[in-house]
XYZ file of C-alpha atoms in Angstrom:
612
model
C 0.000 0.000 0.000
C 1.407 3.406 -0.994
C 2.103 6.056 1.588
C -0.430 8.925 1.700
C 0.820 12.227 0.281
C 0.055 15.350 2.332
C 0.799 18.779 0.871
C 0.736 21.935 3.018
C 0.666 25.320 1.255
C 2.192 28.059 3.407
C 4.440 28.044 6.477
C 2.914 30.776 8.577
C 1.553 30.172 12.054
C -1.108 27.741 10.829
C 0.976 25.956 8.199
C 4.044 25.582 10.416
C 2.016 24.186 13.328
C 0.216 21.796 10.975
C 3.496 20.492 9.539
C 5.095 20.101 12.959
C 2.081 18.263 14.390
C 1.741 16.017 11.335
C 5.413 15.078 11.547
C 4.749 13.737 15.034
C 1.305 12.210 14.489
C 1.951 10.307 11.257
C 4.966 8.491 12.744
C 6.805 8.534 9.400
C 3.927 6.712 7.671
C 3.084 9.592 5.296
C 4.940 11.791 2.840
C 4.560 15.381 4.089
C 5.500 18.220 1.712
C 5.566 21.875 2.754
C 5.370 24.462 -0.053
C 6.550 27.931 0.958
C 8.306 30.894 -0.727
C 10.960 31.083 2.020
C 12.908 28.515 3.984
C 11.921 29.973 7.360
C 8.942 30.535 9.601
C 8.587 34.217 10.490
C 7.515 35.130 14.013
C 5.542 38.222 13.038
C 4.825 39.697 16.516
C 8.501 40.614 16.931
C 8.866 42.213 13.501
C 8.589 45.803 14.879
C 11.661 45.088 17.007
C 13.572 44.166 13.852
C 12.625 47.496 12.286
C 13.716 49.309 15.460
C 17.128 47.622 15.543
C 16.509 45.615 18.723
C 16.555 42.165 17.091
C 18.510 40.923 14.128
C 16.413 39.473 11.263
C 17.528 35.885 11.815
C 16.278 35.980 15.398
C 12.652 36.028 14.249
C 13.302 33.551 11.399
C 13.014 29.889 12.378
C 14.523 27.395 9.940
C 11.919 25.068 8.438
C 14.276 22.262 7.508
C 16.000 22.491 10.891
C 12.841 22.315 13.010
C 10.526 20.131 10.921
C 11.949 16.614 10.790
C 10.606 14.243 8.149
C 8.973 17.117 6.250
C 10.051 17.802 2.673
C 10.464 21.512 1.970
C 9.730 22.808 -1.540
C 10.560 26.468 -2.210
C 7.949 28.144 -4.374
C 4.584 29.876 -4.547
C 1.373 28.030 -5.331
C -0.375 29.655 -8.267
C -2.888 27.032 -9.340
C -4.727 24.113 -7.767
C -6.444 21.338 -9.737
C -9.017 20.051 -7.271
C -10.217 17.250 -9.524
C -6.719 16.145 -10.519
C -5.459 16.633 -6.945
C -2.335 18.545 -7.914
C -0.815 21.870 -6.841
C 1.003 23.908 -9.469
C 3.805 26.135 -8.208
C 6.600 28.379 -9.449
C 10.001 28.278 -7.800
C 12.239 31.193 -6.835
C 14.166 31.033 -10.125
C 11.116 30.724 -12.383
C 11.046 26.936 -12.565
C 7.626 25.313 -12.533
C 6.421 22.130 -10.938
C 3.424 20.212 -9.665
C 2.827 18.413 -6.387
C 0.294 15.544 -6.318
C -1.564 15.051 -3.074
C -4.005 12.832 -1.259
C -4.651 15.468 1.405
C -4.178 19.204 0.891
C -3.923 21.828 3.647
C -4.275 25.452 2.549
C -2.556 27.822 4.975
C -1.207 30.538 2.685
C -2.057 33.315 5.146
C -2.802 36.920 4.214
C -1.445 39.914 2.314
C -1.588 43.681 2.697
C -5.022 45.234 2.315
C -5.290 48.226 0.012
C -7.980 50.877 -0.039
C -8.921 52.984 -3.090
C -6.919 55.999 -1.912
C -4.929 57.864 -4.587
C -1.178 57.454 -4.255
C -1.145 54.884 -1.458
C -0.070 51.957 -3.623
C 2.768 54.025 -5.086
C 4.089 55.829 -2.019
C 3.271 53.689 1.026
C 4.968 50.569 2.325
C 3.452 47.717 4.270
C 4.746 45.785 7.247
C 4.149 42.088 6.670
C 7.568 40.582 6.016
C 11.273 40.784 6.739
C 12.086 42.740 3.549
C 9.593 45.446 4.516
C 10.966 45.643 8.066
C 14.549 45.893 6.816
C 13.575 48.546 4.290
C 11.769 50.605 6.949
C 14.750 50.392 9.301
C 17.148 51.646 6.616
C 14.704 54.264 5.369
C 14.001 55.768 8.803
C 17.723 55.838 9.614
C 18.493 57.539 6.308
C 15.781 60.157 6.674
C 16.982 61.159 10.156
C 20.564 61.425 8.909
C 19.538 63.529 5.902
C 17.360 65.720 8.114
C 20.257 66.267 10.491
C 22.440 67.473 7.610
C 19.774 69.701 6.035
C 19.931 73.472 6.496
C 16.399 74.075 5.225
C 13.818 73.754 8.017
C 11.049 72.639 5.653
C 13.145 69.802 4.248
C 14.279 68.808 7.712
C 10.687 68.734 8.990
C 9.493 66.600 6.071
C 12.292 64.072 6.380
C 11.903 63.588 10.129
C 8.104 63.226 9.963
C 6.838 59.627 9.933
C 3.178 58.768 9.342
C 1.752 55.373 10.360
C -1.772 54.541 9.176
C -3.665 51.956 11.209
C -3.800 51.919 15.022
C -4.130 48.172 15.436
C -1.506 45.929 17.026
C 1.065 46.354 14.267
C 0.650 50.096 13.726
C 0.736 50.850 17.442
C 3.922 48.840 17.990
C 5.613 50.342 14.907
C 4.900 53.889 16.119
C 5.973 53.132 19.694
C 9.267 51.479 18.736
C 9.930 53.956 15.923
C 9.662 56.975 18.201
C 12.197 55.479 20.622
C 14.557 54.601 17.770
C 14.596 58.061 16.186
C 14.846 59.849 19.539
C 17.972 57.839 20.327
C 19.475 58.855 16.982
C 18.794 62.553 17.551
C 20.277 62.506 21.040
C 23.605 61.432 19.560
C 23.479 63.681 16.499
C 21.249 66.728 17.073
C 19.747 68.415 14.042
C 21.080 71.777 12.902
C 17.653 73.331 12.878
C 16.892 72.192 16.414
C 13.922 70.097 15.296
C 13.048 66.622 16.577
C 11.484 63.595 14.859
C 7.719 63.640 14.588
C 5.641 60.453 14.556
C 1.931 60.372 13.710
C -0.513 57.484 14.201
C -3.770 57.728 12.237
C -6.943 55.653 12.250
C -10.625 56.239 11.649
C -11.443 54.160 14.736
C -12.487 56.041 17.898
C -9.494 54.767 19.940
C -6.177 52.967 19.675
C -6.519 49.209 19.273
C -10.324 49.183 19.386
C -10.383 45.358 19.485
C -8.781 45.365 22.934
C -10.140 46.236 26.338
C -10.621 49.966 26.864
C -8.154 50.032 29.766
C -5.425 48.480 27.622
C -6.257 50.847 24.804
C -5.930 53.807 27.160
C -2.590 52.474 28.431
C -1.186 52.183 24.914
C -2.357 55.668 23.945
C -0.891 57.185 27.112
C 2.526 55.629 26.407
C 2.435 56.843 22.807
C 1.605 60.411 23.792
C 4.309 60.419 26.479
C 6.831 59.630 23.743
C 5.583 62.486 21.583
C 3.560 60.429 19.085
C 0.626 62.400 17.654
C -2.369 60.083 17.926
C -5.173 61.225 15.640
C -8.284 59.104 15.882
C -11.082 59.552 13.370
C -8.535 60.654 10.767
C -6.915 58.850 7.855
C -5.180 59.532 4.557
C -7.147 61.060 1.696
C -4.295 61.216 -0.810
C -0.605 60.344 -0.798
C 2.176 61.916 -2.860
C 5.943 61.721 -2.904
C 6.179 64.908 -0.830
C 3.481 64.220 1.764
C -0.087 63.184 2.537
C -3.461 64.914 2.563
C -5.567 63.860 5.536
C -9.322 63.409 5.664
C -9.636 66.452 7.922
C -8.229 68.619 5.126
C -4.766 69.160 6.580
C -1.552 68.412 4.710
C 1.499 66.772 6.245
C 4.864 66.970 4.521
C 6.606 63.621 4.917
C 8.795 61.133 3.096
C 7.567 58.116 5.077
C 4.137 56.491 4.950
C 3.773 53.124 6.708
C 0.586 51.230 5.815
C -0.698 49.058 8.684
C -4.418 49.272 7.917
C -4.930 45.524 7.877
C -4.693 42.370 5.837
C -6.852 40.281 3.552
C -6.679 36.563 2.716
C -4.172 35.383 0.153
C -5.732 35.701 -3.339
C -4.980 32.035 -4.092
C -8.420 31.071 -2.758
C -10.152 33.172 -5.424
C -9.264 30.689 -8.173
C -10.757 27.639 -6.445
C -14.395 28.418 -7.157
C -15.437 27.313 -3.660
C -17.777 29.088 -1.220
C -16.105 31.986 0.567
C -16.914 34.445 3.334
C -15.380 37.901 2.851
C -12.520 36.474 0.834
C -11.915 33.555 3.221
C -12.536 29.925 2.343
C -15.517 28.494 4.216
C -14.738 25.417 6.314
C -16.652 23.382 8.894
C -15.717 23.221 12.594
C -13.269 20.433 11.687
C -11.393 22.817 9.323
C -12.521 20.724 6.350
C -13.974 22.198 3.156
C -17.559 20.943 2.724
C -17.875 18.566 -0.220
C -14.108 18.114 -0.445
C -13.020 15.498 2.113
C -9.395 15.739 0.945
C -9.196 19.542 1.333
C -8.490 21.390 4.606
C -7.887 25.089 5.291
C -6.684 26.989 8.351
C -5.204 30.312 9.363
C -6.068 33.712 7.898
C -7.399 32.304 4.613
C -10.025 30.100 6.320
C -13.378 31.200 7.724
C -13.545 28.946 10.794
C -16.786 29.008 12.829
C -16.289 30.495 16.283
C -17.951 28.225 18.878
C -17.976 31.029 21.440
C -19.897 33.360 19.111
C -22.448 31.441 17.018
C -22.724 32.791 13.490
C -19.307 34.451 13.675
C -15.882 33.346 12.484
C -12.575 33.391 14.318
C -10.599 36.604 13.725
C -7.434 36.690 11.639
C -4.899 36.585 14.482
C -1.722 34.599 15.062
C -3.163 33.073 18.213
C -6.050 31.481 16.314
C -3.867 30.440 13.377
C -1.469 28.617 15.715
C -4.358 26.706 17.282
C -5.923 25.993 13.887
C -2.759 24.186 12.848
C -2.836 21.726 15.707
C -6.509 20.805 15.202
C -6.053 20.622 11.433
C -3.185 18.136 11.791
C -5.279 15.881 14.031
C -8.171 15.919 11.562
C -5.937 15.213 8.557
C -4.594 12.157 10.326
C -8.153 11.167 11.296
C -9.194 11.338 7.638
C -6.479 8.741 6.927
C -8.060 6.345 9.430
C -6.148 7.145 12.624
C -7.969 8.607 15.604
C -11.089 10.738 15.850
C -11.789 14.151 14.404
C -11.646 17.190 16.665
C -13.797 20.303 16.632
C -11.992 23.597 16.847
C -12.539 25.233 20.219
C -10.505 27.887 21.932
C -10.135 29.771 25.158
C -9.185 33.433 25.054
C -5.771 33.736 26.683
C -5.632 37.508 26.296
C -3.362 39.763 24.270
C 0.005 41.430 24.680
C 1.287 44.580 22.975
C 4.982 45.482 23.230
C 5.412 49.277 23.408
C 9.199 49.284 23.614
C 11.543 49.536 26.564
C 9.893 48.334 29.750
C 6.433 49.479 28.611
C 3.674 47.155 27.368
C -0.059 46.565 27.579
C -1.305 43.070 28.369
C -4.322 41.231 29.722
C -3.244 37.628 30.338
C -6.340 35.543 31.046
C -8.383 38.745 31.303
C -6.180 40.487 33.895
C -5.288 44.020 32.649
C -1.657 44.978 33.207
C 0.613 47.879 32.311
C 4.114 49.157 32.976
C 7.159 46.960 33.666
C 5.021 44.039 34.840
C 3.208 43.981 31.513
C 6.562 44.266 29.746
C 7.879 41.198 31.552
C 4.718 39.225 30.777
C 4.851 40.265 27.117
C 8.443 39.192 26.577
C 7.916 35.998 28.545
C 4.936 35.157 26.368
C 6.918 35.706 23.168
C 9.775 33.523 24.380
C 7.337 30.744 25.257
C 5.451 31.038 21.957
C 8.480 31.080 19.666
C 9.281 27.635 18.191
C 13.017 28.395 18.139
C 15.800 30.986 18.654
C 14.720 31.676 22.241
C 18.228 32.009 23.633
C 19.324 34.285 20.773
C 16.286 36.531 21.210
C 16.851 36.785 24.955
C 20.520 37.602 24.334
C 19.589 40.410 21.930
C 17.182 41.849 24.498
C 19.904 41.786 27.129
C 22.417 43.477 24.820
C 19.873 46.137 23.879
C 19.342 46.921 27.553
C 23.036 47.590 28.212
C 24.426 48.735 24.859
C 23.349 51.469 22.409
C 21.730 50.377 19.174
C 23.655 50.403 15.918
C 21.876 52.968 13.762
C 23.319 52.192 10.338
C 21.730 51.860 6.915
C 22.831 48.810 4.946
C 20.849 49.497 1.766
C 20.083 45.825 1.198
C 16.409 46.349 0.316
C 15.378 49.031 -2.169
C 12.125 50.901 -2.245
C 10.717 49.365 -5.428
C 11.500 45.799 -4.301
C 8.906 45.940 -1.488
C 5.776 47.349 -3.169
C 2.630 47.598 -1.114
C 0.604 45.763 -3.767
C 2.786 42.635 -3.643
C 0.924 39.435 -2.836
C 4.137 37.967 -1.402
C 5.325 40.528 1.176
C 7.640 37.953 2.732
C 9.770 37.903 -0.440
C 11.496 40.993 -1.814
C 10.859 41.610 -5.518
C 14.018 41.158 -7.580
C 14.707 41.152 -11.335
C 14.706 37.752 -12.953
C 12.120 36.236 -10.582
C 8.454 36.052 -11.600
C 5.960 37.745 -9.335
C 2.442 36.808 -8.457
C 0.176 39.799 -7.967
C -3.060 39.624 -6.141
C -3.544 42.796 -4.167
C -4.996 45.512 -6.315
C -6.821 48.633 -5.389
C -9.904 47.363 -7.139
C -10.222 44.597 -4.600
C -11.308 47.047 -1.925
C -13.599 49.256 -3.945
C -16.720 50.196 -2.130
C -14.953 50.863 1.161
C -14.724 54.324 2.565
C -11.265 55.852 2.321
C -9.368 55.340 5.558
C -11.353 52.320 6.693
C -10.272 51.167 10.130
C -8.013 48.165 10.429
C -10.522 46.643 12.821
C -13.332 46.569 10.280
C -13.957 43.250 8.512
C -12.590 42.903 5.037
C -14.810 42.361 2.040
C -14.360 39.733 -0.637
C -11.705 40.875 -3.075
C -12.423 41.228 -6.728
C -10.595 38.958 -9.119
C -7.688 40.451 -10.953
C -7.912 40.211 -14.760
C -5.197 38.069 -16.302
C -2.202 39.772 -17.758
C 0.080 38.683 -20.561
C 3.160 36.721 -19.585
C 6.363 38.606 -20.045
C 8.397 37.750 -23.094
C 11.757 39.349 -22.673
C 14.291 38.687 -25.429
C 17.785 38.019 -24.204
C 20.155 40.901 -23.882
C 23.545 41.502 -22.363
C 23.996 44.255 -19.778
C 26.957 46.580 -19.803
C 29.966 45.495 -17.802
C 29.700 46.093 -14.075
C 26.185 47.457 -14.536
C 22.880 46.331 -13.013
C 20.681 44.593 -15.511
C 17.717 46.939 -15.340
C 16.996 50.619 -15.816
C 15.377 52.485 -12.930
C 11.784 53.625 -13.159
C 11.404 56.648 -15.384
C 9.477 58.662 -12.819
C 12.290 58.819 -10.274
C 13.620 62.207 -9.149
C 17.172 63.356 -9.468
C 17.488 63.363 -13.238
C 18.961 60.672 -15.423
C 21.872 58.781 -13.834
C 25.250 59.075 -15.438
C 26.031 56.440 -18.018
C 28.076 53.450 -16.877
C 26.842 54.010 -13.312
C 24.579 51.614 -11.344
C 20.960 52.380 -12.133
C 21.843 54.087 -15.421
C 21.175 52.897 -18.940
C 23.550 50.371 -20.534
C 26.570 51.506 -22.475
C 25.871 52.369 -26.100
C 27.959 49.529 -27.449
C 25.890 46.942 -25.657
C 22.749 45.351 -27.087
C 19.667 46.017 -25.095
C 16.234 44.486 -24.973
C 12.750 45.837 -25.108
C 11.086 45.888 -21.680
C 8.745 43.050 -20.945
C 5.038 43.600 -21.193
C 3.388 43.912 -17.811
C 0.062 43.879 -16.174
C -1.511 46.743 -14.249
C 0.569 46.167 -11.135
C 3.897 45.905 -12.870
C 4.025 42.123 -12.629
C 4.053 39.638 -15.495
C 1.481 37.473 -13.724
C -2.063 37.785 -12.464
C -3.427 36.430 -9.222
C -5.176 33.107 -8.961
C -4.097 31.857 -12.400
C -1.384 29.304 -13.188
C 1.895 30.939 -14.099
C 3.803 30.060 -17.223
C 7.419 30.510 -18.105
C 8.437 34.130 -17.906
C 11.280 33.798 -20.344
C 10.047 33.032 -23.833
C 13.609 33.076 -25.147
C 17.106 32.952 -23.761
C 18.493 31.105 -20.764
C 17.612 31.692 -17.141
C 19.122 34.656 -15.345
C 22.494 34.163 -13.766
C 22.398 32.631 -10.311
C 23.782 35.725 -8.685
C 20.663 37.666 -9.654
C 18.079 35.009 -8.988
C 16.993 36.617 -5.743
C 16.382 33.561 -3.640
C 13.635 34.216 -1.118
C 14.330 34.569 2.514
C 17.652 36.380 2.045
C 17.274 40.130 2.172
C 20.825 40.603 0.976
C 19.747 39.364 -2.450
C 17.031 41.965 -2.667
C 19.174 44.757 -4.013
C 17.240 44.617 -7.243
C 20.268 44.703 -9.531
C 20.061 41.236 -10.994
C 23.839 41.367 -11.533
C 25.586 38.031 -11.309
C 28.947 39.395 -10.268
C 30.778 38.200 -13.406
C 31.939 40.260 -16.330
C 30.566 39.223 -19.719
C 33.401 37.769 -21.783
C 33.985 38.789 -25.361
C 34.715 36.109 -28.000
C 38.415 35.578 -28.633
C 38.073 35.129 -32.366
C 35.608 34.808 -35.215
C 35.797 31.039 -35.117
C 34.287 30.802 -31.650
C 30.555 30.828 -31.107
C 29.163 33.401 -28.745
C 26.880 32.101 -26.024
C 23.491 33.772 -25.810
C 23.601 36.482 -23.161
C 21.668 36.082 -19.941
C 18.246 37.606 -19.556
C 18.690 40.757 -17.473
C 15.277 40.303 -15.930
C 12.430 42.801 -15.569
C 12.907 46.473 -14.891
C 11.871 47.960 -11.582
C 8.132 48.741 -11.775
C 7.536 52.210 -13.169
C 4.725 52.921 -10.719
C 6.727 52.336 -7.570
C 7.558 55.155 -5.140
C 10.671 57.084 -6.103
C 13.653 55.611 -4.329
C 15.624 58.868 -4.218
C 18.159 58.378 -1.429
C 16.807 54.883 -0.728
C 19.135 53.385 -3.331
C 22.620 52.605 -2.126
C 25.318 54.406 -4.152
C 27.287 52.336 -6.622
C 30.926 52.438 -7.656
C 32.231 55.879 -8.548
C 34.246 56.458 -11.706
C 37.155 58.879 -11.599
C 37.579 61.469 -14.286
C 41.397 61.362 -14.301
C 41.539 57.864 -15.788
C 42.691 56.164 -12.582
C 40.583 53.592 -10.778
C 39.529 54.348 -7.249
C 40.105 51.809 -4.521
C 37.532 49.016 -4.722
C 36.822 49.360 -8.452
C 36.730 46.050 -10.234
């Protein structure tokens, strides 16, 4: 008798817990495959501490292969599911395609950023759902404070050191609280010439901060924010966003270079292509986390509408606490469907919530007991250490070092602005040339909502994105030592000098016509099977493949690190040049100073130190 094949799509809280539980329950009698774009599980609650420089990125990244024994890891993104043929179609990080047959399928792809039909938000705002976005925000905030400190003009200084966070839920509140502490520490060491200080603003149309929490905890969080100088504006949101600032719904204008979008999330658009019953964009399941009419199909986490036994007629909210519990119950029921044990109904007990406000401050209500101050801070960090599936000692060590040593406020420039677009349906993977992208978050998916909708309001079912033509990029060879793509044409600062990174290729090099793209700048559309991106020419060089999970590959250059070699004589055949990959999307926010400088050419004919 053949071993049953179990495929799990997604390694978030629900998918990771499902895989870990199945590895123990099946006792090596089943083939378990985990499909995920990255090779790590991301502990999202500590992501604001990564952006604030408290924790290093690897501390919140738990290795999948190292912590999931007897589970096969396949790197890729699911872009098509054949329910009748019982196969999952996916595209790997380097554009390769494959299929995974299954006997049982668990959908746990999670959620993506939620957009609202507000002009300029998709182009000028950045989300906060993955490591690339956190690393970009950390570099960007550091850079803006440094540029503001060097500016002589008060207006420019004020704009650069003004940071606007939209969405006063858990994520937005923690980002504003940690961000204010981070920038204040920078200014204390290097005061600004104009005497100004960083300004943080937290906006939401809700009547109070974190409206889903108890009023006492909400009041505690707001008091801490105001003590740190954060401007908390409730009942206010963004009406329009531009490169130079934002227009608020109350009619005021705020000059800023930073807009952080924490309004909320919506289920991964993969479920749209299944043609199964949904509830506000989430796949409907029974209390056993099984899709009705499909005994082989299970769903859990943010993309599943799981009935809440404590509130009849309602569904469990999209929180990490519920997703983690979904995974355990889902694993038991998958094994039960294979003839081992009895099915379980999903039930839960509210254990309370914790919100880390930075330093020794926090707001928590463990088991319904409201707490604040240092006691809440200790409970919050203790909870995170207990909940993390790995890296506990490293996280505790980083917390200890942060308490006794100053933070390293440096900008590494590893993640560029255009590589972390807000409309990306894979926020955990930075967009890089040469790697196909799956889009699924478009502004049309939230039409009908009022601008500035609160993050606490339920999401509506997203509209399906029309298919776009696959990119067909003919092969071309980039200039020596140059990135393989030209920057977006709407970037400020004029045209870069030739033969410099980000500039156009040298005139003696062949160049290709840009690939055709869909509305969001991606060669693919959501919910539809992807096809090969490269219609001609070989795959991009490995150095520019942009493997997921490594922010250092997200520079967006697509440059392999090797010089193209010229033929030594007419008798030798010239190999076809590598595909330089797609250009940075033209509708992305202008990077300006967010792009790390490249090698500098001397005008006296001599090479500077470090030139290759």
